[in-house]
Tab-separated table of C-alpha atoms in Angstrom:
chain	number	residue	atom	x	y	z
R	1	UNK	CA	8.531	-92.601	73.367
R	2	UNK	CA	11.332	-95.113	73.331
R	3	UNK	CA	13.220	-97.468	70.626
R	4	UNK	CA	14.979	-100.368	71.817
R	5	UNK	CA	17.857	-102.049	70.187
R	6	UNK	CA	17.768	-105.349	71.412
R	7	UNK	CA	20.388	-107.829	71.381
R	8	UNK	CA	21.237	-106.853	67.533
R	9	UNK	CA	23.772	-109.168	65.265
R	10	UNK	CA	24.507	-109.492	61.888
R	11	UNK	CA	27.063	-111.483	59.635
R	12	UNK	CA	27.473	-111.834	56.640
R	13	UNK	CA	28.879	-115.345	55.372
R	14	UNK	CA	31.575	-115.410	57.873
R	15	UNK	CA	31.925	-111.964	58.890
R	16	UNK	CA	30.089	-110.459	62.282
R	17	UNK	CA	29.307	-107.627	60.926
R	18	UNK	CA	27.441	-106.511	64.304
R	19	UNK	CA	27.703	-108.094	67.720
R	20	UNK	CA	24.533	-107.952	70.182
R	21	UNK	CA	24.029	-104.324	69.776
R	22	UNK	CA	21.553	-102.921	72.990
R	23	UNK	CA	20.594	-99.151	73.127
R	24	UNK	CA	17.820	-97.939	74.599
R	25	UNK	CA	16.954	-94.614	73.071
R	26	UNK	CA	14.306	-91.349	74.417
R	27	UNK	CA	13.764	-87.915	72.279
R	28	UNK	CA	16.281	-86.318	71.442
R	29	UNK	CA	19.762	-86.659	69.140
R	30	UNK	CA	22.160	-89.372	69.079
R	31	UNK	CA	25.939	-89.720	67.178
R	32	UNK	CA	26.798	-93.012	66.043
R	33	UNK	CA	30.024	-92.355	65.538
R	34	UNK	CA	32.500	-95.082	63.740
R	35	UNK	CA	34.641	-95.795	61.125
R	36	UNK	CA	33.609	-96.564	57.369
R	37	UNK	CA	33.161	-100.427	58.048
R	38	UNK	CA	32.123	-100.342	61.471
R	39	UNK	CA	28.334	-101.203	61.277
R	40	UNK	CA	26.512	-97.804	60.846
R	41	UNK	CA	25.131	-98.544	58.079
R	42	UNK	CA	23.904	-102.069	58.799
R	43	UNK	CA	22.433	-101.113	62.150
R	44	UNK	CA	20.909	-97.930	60.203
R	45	UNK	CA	19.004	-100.172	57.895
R	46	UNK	CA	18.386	-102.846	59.914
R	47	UNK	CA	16.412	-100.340	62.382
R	48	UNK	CA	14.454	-98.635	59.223
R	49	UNK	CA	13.430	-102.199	58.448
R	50	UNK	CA	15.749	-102.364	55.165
R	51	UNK	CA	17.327	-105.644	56.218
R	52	UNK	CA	16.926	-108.538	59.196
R	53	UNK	CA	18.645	-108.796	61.698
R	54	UNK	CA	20.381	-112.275	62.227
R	55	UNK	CA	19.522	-111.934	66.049
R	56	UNK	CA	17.534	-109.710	67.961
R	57	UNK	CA	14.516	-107.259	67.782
R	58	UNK	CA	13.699	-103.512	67.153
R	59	UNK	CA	11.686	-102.418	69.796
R	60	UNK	CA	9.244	-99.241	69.374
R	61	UNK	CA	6.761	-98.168	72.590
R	62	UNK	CA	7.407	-101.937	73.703
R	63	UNK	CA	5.821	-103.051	70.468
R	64	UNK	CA	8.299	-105.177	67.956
R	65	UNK	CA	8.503	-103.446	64.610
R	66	UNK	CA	8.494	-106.623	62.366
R	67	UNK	CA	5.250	-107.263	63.990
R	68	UNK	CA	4.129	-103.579	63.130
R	69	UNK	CA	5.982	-102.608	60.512
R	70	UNK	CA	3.894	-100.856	58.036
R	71	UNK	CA	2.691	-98.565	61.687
R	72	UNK	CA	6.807	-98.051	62.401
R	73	UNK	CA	7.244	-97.166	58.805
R	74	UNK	CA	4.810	-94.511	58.891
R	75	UNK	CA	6.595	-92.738	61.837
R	76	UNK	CA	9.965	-93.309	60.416
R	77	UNK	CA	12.065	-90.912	57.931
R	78	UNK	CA	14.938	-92.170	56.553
R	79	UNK	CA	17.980	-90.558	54.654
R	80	UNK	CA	20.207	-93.297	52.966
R	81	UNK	CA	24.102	-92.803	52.734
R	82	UNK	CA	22.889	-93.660	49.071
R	83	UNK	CA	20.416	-91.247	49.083
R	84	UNK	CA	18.481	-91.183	45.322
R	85	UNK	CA	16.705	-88.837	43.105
R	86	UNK	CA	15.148	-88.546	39.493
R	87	UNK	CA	17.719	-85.549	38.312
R	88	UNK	CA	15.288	-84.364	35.956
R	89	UNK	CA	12.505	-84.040	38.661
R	90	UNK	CA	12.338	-80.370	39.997
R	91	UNK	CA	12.956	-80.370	44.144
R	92	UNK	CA	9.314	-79.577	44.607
R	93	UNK	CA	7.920	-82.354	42.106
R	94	UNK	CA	10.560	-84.940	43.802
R	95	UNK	CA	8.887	-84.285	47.270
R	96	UNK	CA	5.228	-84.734	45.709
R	97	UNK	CA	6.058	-87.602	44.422
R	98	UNK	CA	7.389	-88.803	47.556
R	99	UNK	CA	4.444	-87.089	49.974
R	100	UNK	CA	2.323	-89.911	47.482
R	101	UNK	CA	4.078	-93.026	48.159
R	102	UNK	CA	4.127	-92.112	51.480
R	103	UNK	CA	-0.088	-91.673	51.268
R	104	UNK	CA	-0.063	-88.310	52.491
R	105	UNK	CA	-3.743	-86.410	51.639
R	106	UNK	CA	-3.395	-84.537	48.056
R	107	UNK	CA	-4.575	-81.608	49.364
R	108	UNK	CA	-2.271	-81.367	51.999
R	109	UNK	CA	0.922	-82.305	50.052
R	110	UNK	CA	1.886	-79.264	48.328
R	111	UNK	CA	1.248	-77.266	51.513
R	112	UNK	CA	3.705	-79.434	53.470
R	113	UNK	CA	5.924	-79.601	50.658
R	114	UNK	CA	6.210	-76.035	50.721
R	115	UNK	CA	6.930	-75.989	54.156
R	116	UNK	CA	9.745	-78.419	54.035
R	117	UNK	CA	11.246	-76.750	51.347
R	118	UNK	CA	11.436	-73.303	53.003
R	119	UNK	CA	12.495	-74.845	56.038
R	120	UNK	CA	15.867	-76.609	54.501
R	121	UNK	CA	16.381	-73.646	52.647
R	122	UNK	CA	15.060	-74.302	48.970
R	123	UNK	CA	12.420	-72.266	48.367
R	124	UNK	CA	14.046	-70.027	46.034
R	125	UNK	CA	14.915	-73.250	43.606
R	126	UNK	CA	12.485	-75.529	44.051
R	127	UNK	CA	11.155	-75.140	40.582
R	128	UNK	CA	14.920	-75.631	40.006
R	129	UNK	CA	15.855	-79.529	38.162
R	130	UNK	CA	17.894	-81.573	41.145
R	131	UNK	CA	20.644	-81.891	38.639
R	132	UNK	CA	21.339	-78.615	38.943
R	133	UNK	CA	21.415	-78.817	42.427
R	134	UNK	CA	24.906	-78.304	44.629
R	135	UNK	CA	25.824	-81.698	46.591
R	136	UNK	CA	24.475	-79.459	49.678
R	137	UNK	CA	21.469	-78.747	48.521
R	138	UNK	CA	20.776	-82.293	47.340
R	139	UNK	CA	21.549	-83.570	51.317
R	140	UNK	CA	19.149	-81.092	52.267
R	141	UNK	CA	16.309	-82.178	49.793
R	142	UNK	CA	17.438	-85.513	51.236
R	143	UNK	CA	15.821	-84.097	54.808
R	144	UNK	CA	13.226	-82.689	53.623
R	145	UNK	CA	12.077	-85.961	51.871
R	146	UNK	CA	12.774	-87.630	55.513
R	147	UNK	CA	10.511	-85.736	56.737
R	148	UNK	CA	7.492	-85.243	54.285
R	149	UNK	CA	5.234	-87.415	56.569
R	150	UNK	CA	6.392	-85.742	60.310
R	151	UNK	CA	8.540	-88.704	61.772
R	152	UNK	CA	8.851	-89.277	65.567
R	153	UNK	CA	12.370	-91.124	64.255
R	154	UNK	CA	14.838	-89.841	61.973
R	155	UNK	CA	18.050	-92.024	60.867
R	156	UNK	CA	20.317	-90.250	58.978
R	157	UNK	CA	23.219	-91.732	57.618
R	158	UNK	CA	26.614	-90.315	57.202
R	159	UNK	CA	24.321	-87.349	56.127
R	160	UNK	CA	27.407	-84.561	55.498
R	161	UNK	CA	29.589	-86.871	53.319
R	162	UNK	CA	31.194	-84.831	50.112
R	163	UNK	CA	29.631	-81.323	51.905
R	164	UNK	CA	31.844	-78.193	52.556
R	165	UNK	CA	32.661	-76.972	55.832
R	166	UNK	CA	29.616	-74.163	55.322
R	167	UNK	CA	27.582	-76.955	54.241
R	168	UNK	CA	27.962	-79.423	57.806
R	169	UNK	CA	27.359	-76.136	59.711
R	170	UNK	CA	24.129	-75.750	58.138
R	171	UNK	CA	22.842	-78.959	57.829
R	172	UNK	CA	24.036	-79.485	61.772
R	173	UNK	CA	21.877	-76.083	62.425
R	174	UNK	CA	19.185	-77.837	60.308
R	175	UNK	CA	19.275	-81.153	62.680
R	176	UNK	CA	19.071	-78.970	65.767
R	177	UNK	CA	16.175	-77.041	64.496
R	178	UNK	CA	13.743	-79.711	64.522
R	179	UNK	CA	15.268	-81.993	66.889
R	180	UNK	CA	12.388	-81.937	69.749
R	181	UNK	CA	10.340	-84.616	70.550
R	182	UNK	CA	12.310	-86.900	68.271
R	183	UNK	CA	14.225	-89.769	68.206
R	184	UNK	CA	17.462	-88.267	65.694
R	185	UNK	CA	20.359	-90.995	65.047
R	186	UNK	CA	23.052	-89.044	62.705
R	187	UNK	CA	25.565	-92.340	62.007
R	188	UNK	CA	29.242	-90.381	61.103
R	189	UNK	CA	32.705	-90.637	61.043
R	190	UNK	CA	33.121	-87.028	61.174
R	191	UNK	CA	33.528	-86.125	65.171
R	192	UNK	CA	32.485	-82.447	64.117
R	193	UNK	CA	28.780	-83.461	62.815
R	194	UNK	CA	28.148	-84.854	66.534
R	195	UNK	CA	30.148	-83.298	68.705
R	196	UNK	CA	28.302	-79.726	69.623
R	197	UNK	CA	24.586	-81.372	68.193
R	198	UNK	CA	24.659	-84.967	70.029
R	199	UNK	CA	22.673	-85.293	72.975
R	200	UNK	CA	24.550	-88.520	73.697
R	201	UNK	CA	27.584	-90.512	71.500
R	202	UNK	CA	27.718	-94.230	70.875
R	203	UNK	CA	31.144	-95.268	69.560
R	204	UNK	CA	30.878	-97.999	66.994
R	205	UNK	CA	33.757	-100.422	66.536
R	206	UNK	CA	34.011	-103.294	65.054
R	207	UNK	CA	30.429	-103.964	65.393
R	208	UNK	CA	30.384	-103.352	69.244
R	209	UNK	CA	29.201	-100.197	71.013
R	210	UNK	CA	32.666	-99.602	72.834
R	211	UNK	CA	31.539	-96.426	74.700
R	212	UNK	CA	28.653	-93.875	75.034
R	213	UNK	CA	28.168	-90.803	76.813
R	214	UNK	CA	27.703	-87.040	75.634
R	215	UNK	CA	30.359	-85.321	74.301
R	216	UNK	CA	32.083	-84.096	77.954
R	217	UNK	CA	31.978	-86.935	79.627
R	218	UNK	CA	33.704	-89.030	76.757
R	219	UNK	CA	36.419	-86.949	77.071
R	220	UNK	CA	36.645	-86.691	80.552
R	221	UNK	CA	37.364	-90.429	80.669
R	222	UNK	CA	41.166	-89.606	78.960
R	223	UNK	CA	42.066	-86.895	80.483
R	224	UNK	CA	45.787	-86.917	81.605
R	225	UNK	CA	46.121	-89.235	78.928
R	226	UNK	CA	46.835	-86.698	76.308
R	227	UNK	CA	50.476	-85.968	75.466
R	228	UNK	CA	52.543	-83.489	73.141
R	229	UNK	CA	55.735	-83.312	72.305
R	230	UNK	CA	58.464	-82.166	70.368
R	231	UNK	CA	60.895	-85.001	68.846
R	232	UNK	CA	63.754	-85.419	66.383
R	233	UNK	CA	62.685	-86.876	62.718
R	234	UNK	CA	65.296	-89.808	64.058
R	235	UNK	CA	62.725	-90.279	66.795
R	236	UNK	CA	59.091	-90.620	65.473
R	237	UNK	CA	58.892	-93.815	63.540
R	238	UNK	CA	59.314	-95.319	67.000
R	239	UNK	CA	56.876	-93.791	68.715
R	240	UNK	CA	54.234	-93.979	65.363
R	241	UNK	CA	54.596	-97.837	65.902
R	242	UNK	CA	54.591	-98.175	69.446
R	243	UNK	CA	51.256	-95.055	70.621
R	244	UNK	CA	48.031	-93.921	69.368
R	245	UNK	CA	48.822	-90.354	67.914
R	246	UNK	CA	46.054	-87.802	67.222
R	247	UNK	CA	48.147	-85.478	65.013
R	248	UNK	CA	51.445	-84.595	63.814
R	249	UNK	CA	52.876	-81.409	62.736
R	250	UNK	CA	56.535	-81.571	60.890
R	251	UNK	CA	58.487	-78.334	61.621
R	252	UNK	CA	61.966	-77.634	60.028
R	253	UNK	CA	63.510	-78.541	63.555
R	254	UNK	CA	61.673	-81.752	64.395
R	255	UNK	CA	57.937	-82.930	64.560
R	256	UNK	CA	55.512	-82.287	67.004
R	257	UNK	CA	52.983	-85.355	68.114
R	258	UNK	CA	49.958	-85.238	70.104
R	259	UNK	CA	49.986	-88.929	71.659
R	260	UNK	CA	47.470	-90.791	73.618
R	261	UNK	CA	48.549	-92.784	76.186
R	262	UNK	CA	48.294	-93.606	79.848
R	263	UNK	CA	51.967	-93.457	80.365
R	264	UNK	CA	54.229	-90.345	79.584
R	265	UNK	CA	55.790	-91.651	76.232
R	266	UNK	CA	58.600	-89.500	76.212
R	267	UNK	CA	60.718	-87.017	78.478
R	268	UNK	CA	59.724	-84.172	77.485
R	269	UNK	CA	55.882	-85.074	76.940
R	270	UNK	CA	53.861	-82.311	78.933
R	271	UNK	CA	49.920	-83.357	78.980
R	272	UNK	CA	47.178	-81.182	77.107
R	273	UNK	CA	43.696	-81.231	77.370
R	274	UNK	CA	42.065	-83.755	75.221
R	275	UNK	CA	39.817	-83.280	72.445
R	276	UNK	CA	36.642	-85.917	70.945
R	277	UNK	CA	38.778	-86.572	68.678
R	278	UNK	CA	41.769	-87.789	70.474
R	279	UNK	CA	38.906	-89.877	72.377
R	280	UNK	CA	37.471	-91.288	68.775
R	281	UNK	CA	41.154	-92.268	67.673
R	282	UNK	CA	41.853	-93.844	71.292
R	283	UNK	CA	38.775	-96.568	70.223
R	284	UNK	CA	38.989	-96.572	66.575
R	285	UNK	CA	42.845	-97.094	66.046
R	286	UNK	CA	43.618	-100.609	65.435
R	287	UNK	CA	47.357	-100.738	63.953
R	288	UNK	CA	48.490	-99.974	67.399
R	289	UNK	CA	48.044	-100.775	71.399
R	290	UNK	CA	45.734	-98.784	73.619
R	291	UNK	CA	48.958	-97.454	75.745
């Protein structure tokens, strides 16, 4: 099973909004990881079929899906950043009423409805009304409704926004668990929600793929360019303007900065071992050069 992103880009009026995007993609779980404006979104619904593309094609098993699309629709699940519900709708009707439009056999609904439901975790309240429901437990009804008719592809997008800490563990558990012999793409700006699940990361900037690897490689690529340091208050506007820092910690006697750069930026800079997210700030930082 493969899906090809081919040659993908999209503006709108005068703004590239993505810039010949090419993936090629096998089972298993992929991070698009990029900042709110970067393209996830666009490139999410452009692949689910939600938009055109100004340029390019969406290739699935060498077939293009605007030539198949009501076959790549039925293998597809989709959870929208948006993702909507009727609040009065218990969780179980909600998913009926999706298992319908989605043609699934009435007899076979309510069992795999069930299923669903105990699988994400809301079996206890699924005769509960969704406005009742936590934010987390409305993401994971989102799932469960993303996968009602068993998709080979699942794009989720920016899935864990407004969720506790608790919450991303469990829906990142969630992901994992059925994460075989599928196609996953979890778009994020969260590095946590990829880092430990992701199979492989594509860094989204700007609407251009800027790097991809799994999670250890993608930080191997800046190591010994990861700096900390302890400097005088006097000292740090300077080095805020002029470096690509990670984090900052103010202490009574001075600040300490992590700083990515290639070049020790000051004296008594010792290196550290980088993180994913020092390597998600070194691409995503704008306001400053790539030192």
């Amino acid at each position: 099973m493969t899906l090809e992103i081919k040659n993908i880009s999209k503006r709108y009026e005068k703004a590239s909004v993505l810039n010949d995007i090419s993936i090629a993609l096998e089972p298993g779980v992929y991070g698009l990881l990029g900042a709110n404006g970067s393209g996830k979104t666009t490139l999410m619904r452009i692949i689910c079929g939600v938009i055109k593309a100004d340029e390019g094609s969406i290739i699935y098993n060498g077939e293009n899906t605007n030539e198949k699309a009501d076959s790549f629709r039925s293998i597809l699940g989709f959870l929208p950043q948006d993702f909507r519900y009727y609040p009065d709708f218990t969780g179980l009707k909600f998913l009926l009423y999706i298992a319908s439009l989605k043609g699934l056999d009435k007899n076979m609904a309510k069992e795999k409805c069930e299923e669903l439901l105990q699988l994400v975790g809301l079996e206890d309240v699924k005769s509960k009304k969704i406005k009742k429901y936590s934010g987390g437990m409305k993401q994971r009804l989102g799932i469960a409704q993303a996968m009602i008719n068993n998709p080979k592809i699942l794009i989720l997008d920016e899935p864990t926004v407004g969720l506790d800490p608790k919450e991303r563990v469990r829906f990142r558990n969630l992901i994992s668990s059925f994460s075989k012999e599928k196609i996953v793409i979890l778009s994020t700006h969260i590095v946590s929600d990829v880092e430990y699940i992701a199979d492989e990361i594509l860094i989204l900037n700007k609407g251009k793929i800027e790097n991809r690897g799994n999670s250890e490689n993608l930080v191997k690529e800046i190591e010994g360019h990861v700096w900390e340091c302890h400097m005088k208050s006097s000292s740090v506007d300077d080095l805020l303007a002029n470096y690509v820092i990670s984090n900052q910690k103010h202490e009574a006697v001075g600040t300490i900065l992590r700083i990515i750069s290639k070049e020790q930026p000051a004296q008594n800079a010792k290196k550290v071992q980088p993180t994913l997210e020092d390597v998600y700030l070194y691409y995503l930082r704008e306001d400053v050069p790539k030192k």
